[in-house]
């Protein structure tokens, strides 16, 4: 990142475009002032959601900023992390010219979004220990490489990447390093958020879909430098996070103790499942997990997957993924669900 300059990375059309200015962007104090709103062609009859939502989601961002020790201008919210990741492509990757790098086995959306955006997707498979092959990654970088995606803790392997490997990638690359921390709340490793000020090319994504228990409302978070966030704000759809989502997120964020308790029980259940998997004869290897799932290698993934389905339990068969032959991924459920899974595993 010695020669990092965001101006070299923003697409030309994004640099020059004039963003859409919504009615609510133009009147900033809309949620506090006692005004009559005749500016946005809404239906005036109150029903709780007849008005457009806050386009900047100021209340949600204020809570997140306070919790994470950041400023609100370092935060962008989206309709799930998937929208946030898509915005990164649209802001920084020129279709048919640029490329991005991801490290399989990993979250599939990086590749799908690259395809949707007509951006070349380079894949550098992780090492056998599921760590980034730093030299190979650095060698794969070209002047048109705009983003390297690191998922840590990684899905589906469950491990985090070493500090040294992430640091080397951050320091040697002049494009963006996006660390997807969807599962960070289940890990005892520190988030990379503390390093945001140190690395202008660092972007971190998190989500309320996992530990925060709000997959249904679709709220993804992007943390980056104010310059990065300003570019993303310019291109995001004006009202990309709806009113109900903002309300439910605020409610949930006010009850951190409940969230922490749920995380604690999920981790405890993860440890119980780990012990049972250790005793199951067809389980050949269990990978250590810092997430809310466990990846395990079995004798025959397709067969064991079907057997669990027959017992009414759906897990994820990852056998077609690189380095994951005959691997199954078990999401950690409630204590009761976990008990049923453990009984099913023992009875097969
Ligand atoms: C690594 C990773 N990132 C992001 C997501 C999606 O997050 P969201 O629900 O915020 O779109 C997932 C979902 O499984 C994931 O595994």
Coordinates of C-alpha atoms and ligand atoms in Angstrom, one line a residue:
X1 CA 0.0 0.0 0.0
X2 CA 3.0 2.2 -0.3
X3 CA 1.6 3.8 -3.5
X4 CA -2.1 3.6 -2.5
X5 CA -4.2 6.4 -3.9
X6 CA -8.0 6.0 -4.0
X7 CA -8.1 8.3 -7.1
X8 CA -6.4 5.6 -9.1
X9 CA -9.1 3.1 -8.0
X10 CA -12.4 4.8 -8.5
X11 CA -14.0 4.1 -11.9
X12 CA -14.0 7.1 -14.1
X13 CA -17.8 7.1 -14.6
X14 CA -18.2 7.1 -10.8
X15 CA -15.8 9.9 -10.3
X16 CA -17.7 12.2 -12.7
X17 CA -21.3 11.2 -11.9
X18 CA -23.7 13.4 -10.1
X19 CA -25.5 11.3 -7.6
X20 CA -29.3 11.2 -7.3
X21 CA -30.5 13.7 -4.7
X22 CA -33.6 12.5 -2.9
X23 CA -36.2 14.7 -1.2
X24 CA -34.9 13.5 2.1
X25 CA -31.3 14.2 1.3
X26 CA -32.2 17.8 0.5
X27 CA -34.0 18.4 3.8
X28 CA -31.7 17.1 6.4
X29 CA -33.6 17.6 9.7
X30 CA -36.6 15.7 8.5
X31 CA -37.0 13.4 11.4
X32 CA -36.9 15.9 14.1
X33 CA -38.5 19.1 12.8
X34 CA -42.3 19.6 13.1
X35 CA -42.8 20.2 9.4
X36 CA -45.4 19.4 6.8
X37 CA -43.8 17.1 4.3
X38 CA -45.1 17.7 0.8
X39 CA -41.7 17.0 -0.9
X40 CA -41.6 13.3 -1.8
X41 CA -44.9 12.4 -3.3
X42 CA -45.7 10.1 -0.4
X43 CA -49.2 9.1 0.8
X44 CA -49.7 11.5 3.8
X45 CA -51.9 9.1 5.9
X46 CA -49.8 7.7 8.8
X47 CA -49.4 3.9 9.0
X48 CA -45.9 3.8 10.3
X49 CA -44.2 3.3 7.0
X50 CA -45.9 5.7 4.6
X51 CA -42.7 7.9 4.6
X52 CA -39.4 7.1 2.9
X53 CA -36.8 5.9 5.3
X54 CA -33.7 7.9 6.4
X55 CA -31.4 7.5 3.3
X56 CA -28.3 7.8 5.6
X57 CA -29.6 5.6 8.4
X58 CA -28.2 8.1 10.9
X59 CA -29.6 6.4 14.0
X60 CA -28.4 2.9 13.2
X61 CA -25.0 4.3 12.2
X62 CA -24.7 6.3 15.4
X63 CA -25.2 3.2 17.5
X64 CA -22.7 1.2 15.5
X65 CA -20.1 4.0 15.5
X66 CA -20.4 4.2 19.3
X67 CA -20.1 0.5 19.7
X68 CA -17.1 0.2 17.5
X69 CA -15.3 3.4 18.4
X70 CA -15.6 4.9 14.9
X71 CA -17.1 7.9 13.2
X72 CA -20.3 7.6 11.2
X73 CA -18.5 8.7 8.1
X74 CA -16.5 5.4 8.2
X75 CA -19.7 3.4 7.9
X76 CA -22.0 2.4 5.0
X77 CA -25.1 0.2 5.4
X78 CA -26.6 -2.0 2.7
X79 CA -29.3 -4.5 2.0
X80 CA -27.2 -7.3 3.5
X81 CA -23.4 -7.6 3.0
X82 CA -24.2 -8.8 -0.5
X83 CA -25.3 -5.3 -1.5
X84 CA -22.3 -3.8 0.1
X85 CA -20.0 -6.2 -1.7
X86 CA -21.7 -5.4 -5.0
X87 CA -21.3 -1.7 -4.4
X88 CA -17.5 -2.3 -4.1
X89 CA -17.4 -3.9 -7.5
X90 CA -19.5 -1.1 -9.0
X91 CA -17.3 1.6 -7.5
X92 CA -13.9 0.3 -8.2
X93 CA -13.9 -2.5 -10.9
X94 CA -14.1 -1.6 -14.6
X95 CA -16.0 -4.4 -16.4
X96 CA -13.9 -6.3 -18.9
X97 CA -10.7 -4.6 -17.7
X98 CA -10.2 -5.1 -14.0
X99 CA -9.9 -8.2 -11.9
X100 CA -10.3 -9.3 -8.2
X101 CA -8.8 -12.1 -6.3
X102 CA -10.5 -14.5 -3.8
X103 CA -9.2 -17.5 -2.0
X104 CA -11.3 -20.7 -2.3
X105 CA -12.7 -22.5 -0.5
X106 CA -14.6 -19.4 0.5
X107 CA -17.9 -17.5 0.4
X108 CA -19.3 -17.9 -3.1
X109 CA -20.7 -14.5 -3.6
X110 CA -17.3 -12.8 -4.4
X111 CA -17.1 -14.9 -7.6
X112 CA -20.8 -14.5 -8.4
X113 CA -20.6 -10.7 -8.0
X114 CA -17.5 -10.6 -10.2
X115 CA -19.4 -12.5 -12.9
X116 CA -22.5 -10.2 -12.6
X117 CA -20.2 -7.2 -12.9
X118 CA -18.3 -8.7 -15.8
X119 CA -15.0 -8.5 -13.8
X120 CA -12.3 -11.2 -14.0
X121 CA -12.2 -13.4 -10.9
X122 CA -8.9 -14.9 -10.0
X123 CA -8.8 -17.7 -7.5
X124 CA -5.8 -18.6 -5.4
X125 CA -6.7 -21.7 -3.5
X126 CA -5.8 -21.7 0.2
X127 CA -3.0 -23.8 1.6
X128 CA -3.8 -27.2 3.1
X129 CA -4.0 -25.4 6.5
X130 CA -6.6 -23.1 5.0
X131 CA -4.3 -20.1 5.1
X132 CA -3.7 -17.6 2.3
X133 CA -0.7 -18.5 0.0
X134 CA 0.7 -15.0 0.3
X135 CA 3.4 -15.3 -2.3
X136 CA 1.1 -16.7 -4.9
X137 CA -1.5 -14.0 -4.2
X138 CA 1.1 -11.2 -4.5
X139 CA 2.3 -12.8 -7.8
X140 CA -1.2 -13.0 -9.2
X141 CA -1.7 -9.2 -8.7
X142 CA -1.6 -7.2 -11.9
X143 CA -2.0 -3.4 -12.4
X144 CA -5.7 -4.1 -12.9
X145 CA -6.3 -6.0 -9.7
X146 CA -8.6 -3.8 -7.7
X147 CA -9.8 -6.0 -4.8
X148 CA -8.5 -9.0 -2.8
X149 CA -11.2 -10.6 -0.7
X150 CA -10.2 -12.2 2.5
X151 CA -12.9 -14.0 4.5
X152 CA -11.8 -14.3 8.1
X153 CA -13.1 -16.3 9.9
X154 CA -13.6 -18.1 6.6
X155 CA -16.7 -19.8 5.3
X156 CA -16.8 -22.8 5.0
X157 CA -13.5 -23.6 6.7
X158 CA -14.2 -21.8 10.0
X159 CA -10.7 -20.6 10.7
X160 CA -9.2 -17.1 10.7
X161 CA -6.2 -16.0 8.7
X162 CA -3.0 -15.3 10.5
X163 CA -2.2 -11.7 11.3
X164 CA 1.1 -12.0 9.4
X165 CA -0.5 -13.1 6.2
X166 CA -3.2 -10.4 6.3
X167 CA -0.6 -7.7 7.1
X168 CA 1.7 -8.8 4.3
X169 CA -1.2 -8.6 1.8
X170 CA -2.4 -5.2 3.1
X171 CA 1.1 -3.8 3.0
X172 CA 2.2 -5.1 -0.4
X173 CA -1.0 -4.4 -2.4
X174 CA -2.0 -1.0 -3.7
X175 CA -5.7 -2.0 -4.3
X176 CA -8.4 -2.7 -1.7
X177 CA -8.2 -5.6 0.8
X178 CA -11.7 -6.4 1.8
X179 CA -11.9 -8.5 5.0
X180 CA -15.3 -10.1 5.3
X181 CA -15.9 -10.5 9.0
X182 CA -19.4 -12.0 8.9
X183 CA -18.4 -14.5 11.6
X184 CA -16.1 -12.3 13.7
X185 CA -18.4 -12.3 16.8
X186 CA -17.9 -16.0 17.2
X187 CA -14.1 -15.7 17.2
X188 CA -11.8 -14.9 20.0
X189 CA -9.5 -13.1 17.6
X190 CA -9.7 -9.3 17.3
X191 CA -11.5 -7.6 14.5
X192 CA -9.4 -5.7 11.9
X193 CA -11.5 -2.6 12.6
X194 CA -8.8 -1.4 15.0
X195 CA -6.5 -1.1 11.9
X196 CA -8.8 1.0 9.7
X197 CA -6.9 4.2 10.4
X198 CA -3.5 2.5 9.7
X199 CA -4.5 1.1 6.3
X200 CA -6.3 3.3 3.9
X201 CA -6.8 0.3 1.6
X202 CA -8.5 -1.7 4.2
X203 CA -12.3 -2.3 4.0
X204 CA -14.1 -4.5 6.4
X205 CA -17.6 -5.9 6.0
X206 CA -19.8 -7.2 8.8
X207 CA -23.4 -8.2 9.0
X208 CA -26.4 -8.4 11.4
X209 CA -27.3 -11.8 9.8
X210 CA -25.2 -14.1 11.9
X211 CA -24.4 -13.4 15.6
X212 CA -26.9 -10.5 15.7
X213 CA -29.7 -12.9 14.7
X214 CA -31.3 -10.6 12.0
X215 CA -30.7 -12.4 8.7
X216 CA -34.3 -11.7 7.8
X217 CA -34.0 -7.9 7.9
X218 CA -31.0 -7.8 5.5
X219 CA -28.5 -5.3 7.1
X220 CA -24.9 -5.4 6.0
X221 CA -22.2 -3.1 7.1
X222 CA -19.1 -1.7 5.4
X223 CA -16.4 0.0 7.4
X224 CA -13.7 2.0 5.5
X225 CA -12.0 5.3 5.3
X226 CA -14.3 8.3 4.9
X227 CA -13.0 8.6 1.3
X228 CA -14.1 5.1 0.5
X229 CA -17.5 5.5 2.2
X230 CA -18.1 8.8 0.3
X231 CA -17.6 7.0 -3.0
X232 CA -20.0 4.2 -2.0
X233 CA -22.6 6.7 -0.8
X234 CA -22.4 8.4 -4.2
X235 CA -23.5 5.2 -6.0
X236 CA -25.8 3.4 -3.5
X237 CA -29.6 3.4 -4.2
X238 CA -31.1 6.3 -2.3
X239 CA -33.3 4.3 0.1
X240 CA -31.4 1.0 0.2
X241 CA -32.1 0.2 3.8
X242 CA -35.8 0.2 4.5
X243 CA -37.6 1.7 7.5
X244 CA -38.6 -1.7 9.1
X245 CA -35.0 -2.9 8.9
X246 CA -33.7 0.3 10.5
X247 CA -36.2 0.0 13.3
X248 CA -35.5 -3.7 14.0
X249 CA -31.8 -3.2 13.9
X250 CA -32.0 -0.3 16.4
X251 CA -34.2 -2.4 18.8
X252 CA -31.8 -5.3 18.6
X253 CA -28.7 -3.3 19.1
X254 CA -30.1 -1.9 22.3
X255 CA -30.0 -5.3 23.8
X256 CA -26.4 -6.3 23.6
X257 CA -26.6 -8.6 26.7
X258 CA -29.2 -10.8 24.9
X259 CA -26.9 -11.0 21.8
X260 CA -23.9 -11.8 23.9
X261 CA -25.8 -14.6 25.7
X262 CA -26.9 -16.1 22.4
X263 CA -23.3 -16.0 21.1
X264 CA -22.1 -17.7 24.3
X265 CA -24.7 -20.5 24.0
X266 CA -23.9 -21.0 20.3
X267 CA -20.2 -21.3 21.1
X268 CA -21.0 -23.8 23.9
X269 CA -23.1 -25.8 21.5
X270 CA -20.3 -25.7 19.0
X271 CA -18.0 -27.3 21.6
X272 CA -20.6 -30.0 22.4
X273 CA -21.0 -30.9 18.8
X274 CA -17.3 -31.0 18.3
X275 CA -17.0 -33.6 21.0
X276 CA -19.7 -35.8 19.5
X277 CA -18.3 -35.5 16.0
X278 CA -15.0 -36.8 17.5
X279 CA -16.8 -40.0 18.5
X280 CA -18.6 -40.6 15.2
X281 CA -16.9 -43.4 13.3
X282 CA -17.6 -42.0 9.8
X283 CA -16.1 -38.6 10.7
X284 CA -12.5 -38.5 9.5
X285 CA -11.4 -35.0 10.4
X286 CA -12.9 -32.0 12.2
X287 CA -11.6 -28.6 11.4
X288 CA -11.3 -26.1 14.3
X289 CA -14.0 -23.4 14.1
X290 CA -14.1 -19.7 15.1
X291 CA -17.6 -19.4 13.6
X292 CA -21.2 -20.6 14.2
X293 CA -20.6 -23.8 12.1
X294 CA -18.2 -26.7 12.0
X295 CA -16.6 -28.2 8.9
X296 CA -15.9 -32.0 9.1
X297 CA -14.5 -34.5 6.6
X298 CA -16.5 -37.7 6.5
X299 CA -16.1 -41.0 4.6
X300 CA -18.8 -40.2 2.0
X301 CA -20.3 -36.7 2.1
X302 CA -23.1 -37.4 -0.3
X303 CA -24.3 -40.5 1.5
X304 CA -24.1 -38.9 5.0
X305 CA -25.9 -35.8 3.7
X306 CA -28.8 -37.9 2.4
X307 CA -28.9 -39.9 5.6
X308 CA -29.3 -36.7 7.6
X309 CA -31.9 -35.4 5.3
X310 CA -33.9 -38.6 5.8
X311 CA -33.8 -37.8 9.5
X312 CA -35.2 -34.4 8.9
X313 CA -31.9 -32.5 9.3
X314 CA -30.5 -30.2 6.5
X315 CA -26.8 -29.4 6.6
X316 CA -24.5 -28.1 3.8
X317 CA -22.6 -30.5 1.6
X318 CA -19.4 -28.8 0.6
X319 CA -17.8 -31.7 -1.2
X320 CA -17.4 -30.0 -4.5
X321 CA -15.4 -27.1 -3.1
X322 CA -11.6 -27.1 -3.5
X323 CA -9.8 -28.8 -0.5
X324 CA -13.2 -29.8 0.8
X325 CA -13.7 -33.3 -0.7
X326 CA -16.2 -35.2 1.5
X327 CA -16.7 -32.2 3.8
X328 CA -20.0 -31.3 5.4
X329 CA -20.7 -28.0 7.1
X330 CA -22.9 -28.1 10.2
X331 CA -24.5 -24.8 11.4
X332 CA -24.9 -24.6 15.1
X333 CA -28.6 -24.6 16.1
X334 CA -30.3 -24.3 19.4
X335 CA -29.5 -26.7 22.2
X336 CA -32.5 -28.8 21.3
X337 CA -31.7 -28.9 17.6
X338 CA -28.1 -29.7 18.3
X339 CA -29.2 -32.6 20.5
X340 CA -31.3 -34.0 17.7
X341 CA -28.4 -33.6 15.3
X342 CA -26.1 -35.4 17.8
X343 CA -28.6 -38.3 18.2
X344 CA -29.0 -38.6 14.5
X345 CA -25.2 -38.7 13.9
X346 CA -24.8 -41.4 16.6
X347 CA -27.6 -43.5 15.1
X348 CA -26.4 -43.5 11.5
Ligands
LIG1 C1 -18.7 -14.9 4.7 C2 -20.0 -14.4 4.4 N1 -20.2 -13.1 4.1 C3 -21.4 -12.6 3.9 C4 -22.5 -13.4 4.0 C5 -23.9 -12.8 3.7 O1 -24.2 -11.8 4.6 P1 -25.5 -11.0 4.5 O2 -26.6 -11.8 5.0 O3 -25.3 -9.7 5.3 O4 -25.8 -10.7 3.0 C6 -22.4 -14.7 4.3 C7 -23.6 -15.6 4.4 O5 -23.6 -16.7 4.6 C8 -21.1 -15.2 4.5 O6 -20.9 -16.5 4.8

